Amino acid sequence: MKKIVLLGDSIRLGYEAYVRNALADVAEIYSPTNDNCRFAEYTLRYAHEWKANGKWPSDIDVVHWNAGLWDALRLFNDEPMTPPDIYAYYISRIDKRLRLIFPKAKMIFATSTSVDEPWFRGQGYERRNSEIAALNEAAIRALADTDTIINDLYTLTLSLPASARSDGTHFNNDEGCRYMGSFVTYALAKAMDIDPSTLPTVDVKAKSIAADILGY
């Protein structure tokens, strides 16, 4: 059995159950199940504790991780919580930390997902796609000199129907979980040299979107 670590915010919490089910026959999956990994800085601070407290093995095959939607958050019409240069700094440090505690693992970084901007009107907080895209670009630049695989969930989610969204940020309804879970499962399968066509739980339409956009 392969060994996988999933790290990430509430988007990860939404797709995790689908991924666990899709890969049940080929991989053991570890995650901070009850913890939203929040900001990039928070992930840097707690990654080693999640491993220690969860008694995760060191011989992990793949780490799939993301951080960014909390960093892109605007409160009271203020600036995003984390500027792109600071975000890039933390992304680089997280990459080094994950490689330290999981020395044999392939790394997959998932870009932060797009949002439905009109949904945030009157909410008292917001996220903007242009700013999420800027953070994603900063992260990709920060990881450019590594062998990290980029799972471009931002671009993938731009292609999804509105019905896949459960609110302005999340994809937690059945349709959204199927798409998001399939995108992540597809990327994990490719990283582990597993033919995604052998995984019947991966949604056919999602697989087609991923193949077209990611070039798999």
PDB file of C-alpha atoms in Angstrom:
ATOM      1  CA  MET A   1       0.000   0.000   0.000  1.00  0.00           C
ATOM      2  CA  LYS A   2       1.147   3.493  -0.818  1.00  0.00           C
ATOM      3  CA  LYS A   3       1.193   6.095   1.950  1.00  0.00           C
ATOM      4  CA  ILE A   4      -0.247   9.591   1.368  1.00  0.00           C
ATOM      5  CA  VAL A   5      -0.463  12.725   3.499  1.00  0.00           C
ATOM      6  CA  LEU A   6      -3.187  15.289   2.786  1.00  0.00           C
ATOM      7  CA  LEU A   7      -2.684  18.765   4.249  1.00  0.00           C
ATOM      8  CA  GLY A   8      -4.870  21.774   3.615  1.00  0.00           C
ATOM      9  CA  ASP A   9      -7.720  24.036   4.620  1.00  0.00           C
ATOM     10  CA  SER A  10     -11.476  23.468   4.502  1.00  0.00           C
ATOM     11  CA  ILE A  11     -11.259  22.675   0.797  1.00  0.00           C
ATOM     12  CA  ARG A  12      -9.191  19.633   1.775  1.00  0.00           C
ATOM     13  CA  LEU A  13     -11.702  18.766   4.489  1.00  0.00           C
ATOM     14  CA  GLY A  14     -14.359  18.746   1.770  1.00  0.00           C
ATOM     15  CA  TYR A  15     -12.633  16.374  -0.652  1.00  0.00           C
ATOM     16  CA  GLU A  16     -10.804  14.134   1.804  1.00  0.00           C
ATOM     17  CA  ALA A  17     -13.523  11.520   2.314  1.00  0.00           C
ATOM     18  CA  TYR A  18     -13.913  11.115  -1.450  1.00  0.00           C
ATOM     19  CA  VAL A  19     -10.157  10.636  -1.907  1.00  0.00           C
ATOM     20  CA  ARG A  20      -9.976   8.129   0.929  1.00  0.00           C
ATOM     21  CA  ASN A  21     -12.735   6.086  -0.676  1.00  0.00           C
ATOM     22  CA  ALA A  22     -11.307   6.363  -4.187  1.00  0.00           C
ATOM     23  CA  LEU A  23      -7.856   5.167  -3.112  1.00  0.00           C
ATOM     24  CA  ALA A  24      -8.952   2.725  -0.406  1.00  0.00           C
ATOM     25  CA  ASP A  25      -7.520  -0.291  -2.238  1.00  0.00           C
ATOM     26  CA  VAL A  26      -4.150   1.248  -3.053  1.00  0.00           C
ATOM     27  CA  ALA A  27      -3.171   3.741  -0.337  1.00  0.00           C
ATOM     28  CA  GLU A  28      -3.241   4.577   3.344  1.00  0.00           C
ATOM     29  CA  ILE A  29      -4.074   8.243   3.869  1.00  0.00           C
ATOM     30  CA  TYR A  30      -2.968  10.390   6.792  1.00  0.00           C
ATOM     31  CA  SER A  31      -4.201  13.882   7.625  1.00  0.00           C
ATOM     32  CA  PRO A  32      -4.913  16.205  10.549  1.00  0.00           C
ATOM     33  CA  THR A  33      -8.513  15.034  10.276  1.00  0.00           C
ATOM     34  CA  ASN A  34     -10.045  17.460  12.758  1.00  0.00           C
ATOM     35  CA  ASP A  35      -7.780  20.422  12.022  1.00  0.00           C
ATOM     36  CA  ASN A  36      -8.236  23.009   9.309  1.00  0.00           C
ATOM     37  CA  CYS A  37      -4.667  23.799   8.253  1.00  0.00           C
ATOM     38  CA  ARG A  38      -5.576  27.491   7.823  1.00  0.00           C
ATOM     39  CA  PHE A  39      -2.860  30.016   6.941  1.00  0.00           C
ATOM     40  CA  ALA A  40       0.471  29.119   5.364  1.00  0.00           C
ATOM     41  CA  GLU A  41       2.180  30.229   8.577  1.00  0.00           C
ATOM     42  CA  TYR A  42      -0.065  27.896  10.605  1.00  0.00           C
ATOM     43  CA  THR A  43       0.827  24.959   8.362  1.00  0.00           C
ATOM     44  CA  LEU A  44       4.527  25.699   8.799  1.00  0.00           C
ATOM     45  CA  ARG A  45       4.103  25.811  12.575  1.00  0.00           C
ATOM     46  CA  TYR A  46       2.119  22.602  12.989  1.00  0.00           C
ATOM     47  CA  ALA A  47       3.136  20.191  10.208  1.00  0.00           C
ATOM     48  CA  HIS A  48       5.645  18.333  12.387  1.00  0.00           C
ATOM     49  CA  GLU A  49       3.158  18.149  15.285  1.00  0.00           C
ATOM     50  CA  TRP A  50       0.431  16.713  13.080  1.00  0.00           C
ATOM     51  CA  LYS A  51       2.895  14.018  12.051  1.00  0.00           C
ATOM     52  CA  ALA A  52       4.007  13.319  15.624  1.00  0.00           C
ATOM     53  CA  ASN A  53       0.565  13.431  17.230  1.00  0.00           C
ATOM     54  CA  GLY A  54      -0.964  11.312  14.483  1.00  0.00           C
ATOM     55  CA  LYS A  55       1.919   8.849  14.597  1.00  0.00           C
ATOM     56  CA  TRP A  56       2.283   9.121  10.828  1.00  0.00           C
ATOM     57  CA  PRO A  57       5.140   7.110   9.298  1.00  0.00           C
ATOM     58  CA  SER A  58       8.187   8.852   7.846  1.00  0.00           C
ATOM     59  CA  ASP A  59       8.198   6.748   4.663  1.00  0.00           C
ATOM     60  CA  ILE A  60       5.318   8.656   3.066  1.00  0.00           C
ATOM     61  CA  ASP A  61       5.111   8.287  -0.730  1.00  0.00           C
ATOM     62  CA  VAL A  62       3.225  11.486  -1.594  1.00  0.00           C
ATOM     63  CA  VAL A  63       2.296  14.697   0.225  1.00  0.00           C
ATOM     64  CA  HIS A  64      -0.552  16.706  -1.320  1.00  0.00           C
ATOM     65  CA  TRP A  65      -0.820  20.110   0.346  1.00  0.00           C
ATOM     66  CA  ASN A  66      -2.269  23.575   0.012  1.00  0.00           C
ATOM     67  CA  ALA A  67      -2.572  26.813   1.950  1.00  0.00           C
ATOM     68  CA  GLY A  68      -3.808  30.138   0.675  1.00  0.00           C
ATOM     69  CA  LEU A  69      -7.518  30.847   1.046  1.00  0.00           C
ATOM     70  CA  TRP A  70      -7.058  32.054   4.611  1.00  0.00           C
ATOM     71  CA  ASP A  71      -4.111  34.140   3.415  1.00  0.00           C
ATOM     72  CA  ALA A  72      -6.318  35.708   0.708  1.00  0.00           C
ATOM     73  CA  LEU A  73      -9.079  36.620   3.161  1.00  0.00           C
ATOM     74  CA  ARG A  74     -10.151  40.273   3.443  1.00  0.00           C
ATOM     75  CA  LEU A  75     -11.884  41.442   6.626  1.00  0.00           C
ATOM     76  CA  PHE A  76     -13.722  44.795   6.831  1.00  0.00           C
ATOM     77  CA  ASN A  77     -12.533  45.751   3.338  1.00  0.00           C
ATOM     78  CA  ASP A  78      -8.932  45.648   4.521  1.00  0.00           C
ATOM     79  CA  GLU A  79      -6.046  44.185   2.535  1.00  0.00           C
ATOM     80  CA  PRO A  80      -5.673  40.381   2.216  1.00  0.00           C
ATOM     81  CA  MET A  81      -4.295  38.798   5.364  1.00  0.00           C
ATOM     82  CA  THR A  82      -0.955  37.808   3.794  1.00  0.00           C
ATOM     83  CA  PRO A  83       0.885  39.796   1.069  1.00  0.00           C
ATOM     84  CA  PRO A  84       2.190  37.708  -1.875  1.00  0.00           C
ATOM     85  CA  ASP A  85       5.871  38.138  -0.966  1.00  0.00           C
ATOM     86  CA  ILE A  86       5.307  36.976   2.615  1.00  0.00           C
ATOM     87  CA  TYR A  87       3.107  34.144   1.364  1.00  0.00           C
ATOM     88  CA  ALA A  88       5.848  32.996  -1.038  1.00  0.00           C
ATOM     89  CA  TYR A  89       8.333  33.075   1.834  1.00  0.00           C
ATOM     90  CA  TYR A  90       6.137  30.752   3.909  1.00  0.00           C
ATOM     91  CA  ILE A  91       5.403  28.441   0.971  1.00  0.00           C
ATOM     92  CA  SER A  92       9.139  27.962   0.450  1.00  0.00           C
ATOM     93  CA  ARG A  93       9.655  27.208   4.134  1.00  0.00           C
ATOM     94  CA  ILE A  94       6.734  24.761   4.233  1.00  0.00           C
ATOM     95  CA  ASP A  95       8.214  22.927   1.261  1.00  0.00           C
ATOM     96  CA  LYS A  96      11.532  22.559   3.089  1.00  0.00           C
ATOM     97  CA  ARG A  97       9.790  21.473   6.299  1.00  0.00           C
ATOM     98  CA  LEU A  98       7.706  18.818   4.564  1.00  0.00           C
ATOM     99  CA  ARG A  99      10.779  17.440   2.821  1.00  0.00           C
ATOM    100  CA  LEU A 100      12.544  17.279   6.178  1.00  0.00           C
ATOM    101  CA  ILE A 101       9.827  15.285   7.916  1.00  0.00           C
ATOM    102  CA  PHE A 102       8.844  13.207   4.865  1.00  0.00           C
ATOM    103  CA  PRO A 103      12.222  12.715   3.140  1.00  0.00           C
ATOM    104  CA  LYS A 104      11.080  10.091   0.598  1.00  0.00           C
ATOM    105  CA  ALA A 105       7.833  11.754  -0.487  1.00  0.00           C
ATOM    106  CA  LYS A 106       6.879  13.265  -3.806  1.00  0.00           C
ATOM    107  CA  MET A 107       5.391  16.712  -3.241  1.00  0.00           C
ATOM    108  CA  ILE A 108       2.174  17.968  -4.841  1.00  0.00           C
ATOM    109  CA  PHE A 109       1.177  21.571  -4.209  1.00  0.00           C
ATOM    110  CA  ALA A 110      -2.471  22.391  -4.922  1.00  0.00           C
ATOM    111  CA  THR A 111      -3.213  25.972  -5.876  1.00  0.00           C
ATOM    112  CA  SER A 112      -5.971  27.707  -3.925  1.00  0.00           C
ATOM    113  CA  THR A 113      -9.390  27.322  -5.478  1.00  0.00           C
ATOM    114  CA  SER A 114     -11.426  30.071  -7.133  1.00  0.00           C
ATOM    115  CA  VAL A 115     -14.367  31.747  -5.402  1.00  0.00           C
ATOM    116  CA  ASP A 116     -17.800  33.081  -6.364  1.00  0.00           C
ATOM    117  CA  GLU A 117     -17.142  36.764  -5.662  1.00  0.00           C
ATOM    118  CA  PRO A 118     -20.785  38.011  -5.729  1.00  0.00           C
ATOM    119  CA  TRP A 119     -21.651  35.580  -2.923  1.00  0.00           C
ATOM    120  CA  PHE A 120     -19.593  37.642  -0.465  1.00  0.00           C
ATOM    121  CA  ARG A 121     -21.663  40.837  -0.792  1.00  0.00           C
ATOM    122  CA  GLY A 122     -22.926  41.827   2.648  1.00  0.00           C
ATOM    123  CA  GLN A 123     -20.956  39.087   4.405  1.00  0.00           C
ATOM    124  CA  GLY A 124     -18.424  41.367   6.141  1.00  0.00           C
ATOM    125  CA  TYR A 125     -15.556  39.440   4.601  1.00  0.00           C
ATOM    126  CA  GLU A 126     -14.507  38.513   1.104  1.00  0.00           C
ATOM    127  CA  ARG A 127     -12.043  36.813  -1.177  1.00  0.00           C
ATOM    128  CA  ARG A 128     -11.134  38.002  -4.675  1.00  0.00           C
ATOM    129  CA  ASN A 129     -10.058  35.750  -7.511  1.00  0.00           C
ATOM    130  CA  SER A 130      -7.423  38.191  -8.727  1.00  0.00           C
ATOM    131  CA  GLU A 131      -5.763  38.098  -5.306  1.00  0.00           C
ATOM    132  CA  ILE A 132      -6.048  34.327  -5.015  1.00  0.00           C
ATOM    133  CA  ALA A 133      -4.425  34.064  -8.445  1.00  0.00           C
ATOM    134  CA  ALA A 134      -1.621  36.381  -7.319  1.00  0.00           C
ATOM    135  CA  LEU A 135      -0.916  34.177  -4.303  1.00  0.00           C
ATOM    136  CA  ASN A 136      -0.976  31.077  -6.498  1.00  0.00           C
ATOM    137  CA  GLU A 137       1.523  32.659  -8.869  1.00  0.00           C
ATOM    138  CA  ALA A 138       3.747  33.613  -5.940  1.00  0.00           C
ATOM    139  CA  ALA A 139       3.646  30.036  -4.637  1.00  0.00           C
ATOM    140  CA  ILE A 140       4.478  28.553  -8.029  1.00  0.00           C
ATOM    141  CA  ARG A 141       7.457  30.901  -8.325  1.00  0.00           C
ATOM    142  CA  ALA A 142       8.591  29.950  -4.823  1.00  0.00           C
ATOM    143  CA  LEU A 143       8.503  26.258  -5.763  1.00  0.00           C
ATOM    144  CA  ALA A 144       9.971  26.668  -9.251  1.00  0.00           C
ATOM    145  CA  ASP A 145      13.403  25.299  -8.319  1.00  0.00           C
ATOM    146  CA  THR A 146      11.947  22.169  -6.710  1.00  0.00           C
ATOM    147  CA  ASP A 147      10.478  19.007  -8.204  1.00  0.00           C
ATOM    148  CA  THR A 148       7.060  19.780  -6.729  1.00  0.00           C
ATOM    149  CA  ILE A 149       4.101  18.825  -8.923  1.00  0.00           C
ATOM    150  CA  ILE A 150       1.520  21.598  -9.267  1.00  0.00           C
ATOM    151  CA  ASN A 151      -2.111  20.505  -9.050  1.00  0.00           C
ATOM    152  CA  ASP A 152      -3.800  23.595 -10.474  1.00  0.00           C
ATOM    153  CA  LEU A 153      -7.091  23.441  -8.599  1.00  0.00           C
ATOM    154  CA  TYR A 154      -7.620  27.164  -9.212  1.00  0.00           C
ATOM    155  CA  THR A 155      -7.871  26.723 -12.981  1.00  0.00           C
ATOM    156  CA  LEU A 156      -9.821  23.498 -12.601  1.00  0.00           C
ATOM    157  CA  THR A 157     -12.443  25.120 -10.381  1.00  0.00           C
ATOM    158  CA  LEU A 158     -12.935  27.993 -12.833  1.00  0.00           C
ATOM    159  CA  SER A 159     -14.307  25.383 -15.242  1.00  0.00           C
ATOM    160  CA  LEU A 160     -16.888  23.947 -12.830  1.00  0.00           C
ATOM    161  CA  PRO A 161     -20.629  24.636 -13.013  1.00  0.00           C
ATOM    162  CA  ALA A 162     -22.143  26.905 -10.360  1.00  0.00           C
ATOM    163  CA  SER A 163     -24.062  23.916  -9.010  1.00  0.00           C
ATOM    164  CA  ALA A 164     -20.782  22.417  -7.766  1.00  0.00           C
ATOM    165  CA  ARG A 165     -20.385  25.261  -5.246  1.00  0.00           C
ATOM    166  CA  SER A 166     -21.951  24.975  -1.798  1.00  0.00           C
ATOM    167  CA  ASP A 167     -21.214  28.641  -0.974  1.00  0.00           C
ATOM    168  CA  GLY A 168     -18.854  31.367  -2.133  1.00  0.00           C
ATOM    169  CA  THR A 169     -15.747  29.387  -1.217  1.00  0.00           C
ATOM    170  CA  HIS A 170     -16.529  25.696  -0.854  1.00  0.00           C
ATOM    171  CA  PHE A 171     -17.479  22.681  -2.972  1.00  0.00           C
ATOM    172  CA  ASN A 172     -19.012  20.584  -0.205  1.00  0.00           C
ATOM    173  CA  ASN A 173     -22.198  19.350  -1.863  1.00  0.00           C
ATOM    174  CA  ASP A 174     -22.259  15.958  -3.579  1.00  0.00           C
ATOM    175  CA  GLU A 175     -21.394  17.351  -6.999  1.00  0.00           C
ATOM    176  CA  GLY A 176     -18.589  19.553  -5.701  1.00  0.00           C
ATOM    177  CA  CYS A 177     -17.049  16.769  -3.615  1.00  0.00           C
ATOM    178  CA  ARG A 178     -17.145  14.472  -6.637  1.00  0.00           C
ATOM    179  CA  TYR A 179     -15.306  16.991  -8.802  1.00  0.00           C
ATOM    180  CA  MET A 180     -12.770  18.084  -6.192  1.00  0.00           C
ATOM    181  CA  GLY A 181     -12.140  14.562  -4.945  1.00  0.00           C
ATOM    182  CA  SER A 182     -11.653  13.342  -8.493  1.00  0.00           C
ATOM    183  CA  PHE A 183      -9.188  16.136  -9.328  1.00  0.00           C
ATOM    184  CA  VAL A 184      -7.073  15.318  -6.272  1.00  0.00           C
ATOM    185  CA  THR A 185      -7.342  11.553  -6.729  1.00  0.00           C
ATOM    186  CA  TYR A 186      -6.320  11.934 -10.366  1.00  0.00           C
ATOM    187  CA  ALA A 187      -3.202  13.936  -9.424  1.00  0.00           C
ATOM    188  CA  LEU A 188      -2.271  11.479  -6.671  1.00  0.00           C
ATOM    189  CA  ALA A 189      -2.696   8.488  -8.970  1.00  0.00           C
ATOM    190  CA  LYS A 190      -0.438  10.049 -11.594  1.00  0.00           C
ATOM    191  CA  ALA A 191       2.214  10.832  -8.962  1.00  0.00           C
ATOM    192  CA  MET A 192       2.140   7.207  -7.809  1.00  0.00           C
ATOM    193  CA  ASP A 193       2.305   5.873 -11.394  1.00  0.00           C
ATOM    194  CA  ILE A 194      -1.188   4.436 -11.087  1.00  0.00           C
ATOM    195  CA  ASP A 195      -3.392   4.564 -14.182  1.00  0.00           C
ATOM    196  CA  PRO A 196      -6.419   6.695 -13.162  1.00  0.00           C
ATOM    197  CA  SER A 197      -8.593   4.629 -15.508  1.00  0.00           C
ATOM    198  CA  THR A 198      -8.173   1.733 -13.074  1.00  0.00           C
ATOM    199  CA  LEU A 199      -9.938   3.765 -10.373  1.00  0.00           C
ATOM    200  CA  PRO A 200     -13.665   3.546 -11.174  1.00  0.00           C
ATOM    201  CA  THR A 201     -14.538   6.014  -8.409  1.00  0.00           C
ATOM    202  CA  VAL A 202     -12.854   8.892 -10.268  1.00  0.00           C
ATOM    203  CA  ASP A 203     -15.584  10.880 -12.003  1.00  0.00           C
ATOM    204  CA  VAL A 204     -15.270  10.557 -15.791  1.00  0.00           C
ATOM    205  CA  LYS A 205     -16.110  14.209 -16.500  1.00  0.00           C
ATOM    206  CA  ALA A 206     -13.691  15.436 -13.829  1.00  0.00           C
ATOM    207  CA  LYS A 207     -10.994  13.185 -15.246  1.00  0.00           C
ATOM    208  CA  SER A 208     -11.552  14.676 -18.683  1.00  0.00           C
ATOM    209  CA  ILE A 209     -11.342  18.248 -17.332  1.00  0.00           C
ATOM    210  CA  ALA A 210      -8.135  17.426 -15.466  1.00  0.00           C
ATOM    211  CA  ALA A 211      -6.589  15.780 -18.498  1.00  0.00           C
ATOM    212  CA  ASP A 212      -7.399  18.795 -20.688  1.00  0.00           C
ATOM    213  CA  ILE A 213      -6.240  21.481 -18.255  1.00  0.00           C
ATOM    214  CA  LEU A 214      -3.317  19.781 -16.545  1.00  0.00           C
ATOM    215  CA  GLY A 215      -2.106  17.985 -19.632  1.00  0.00           C
ATOM    216  CA  TYR A 216      -2.111  14.551 -17.990  1.00  0.00           C
TER     217      TYR A 216
END
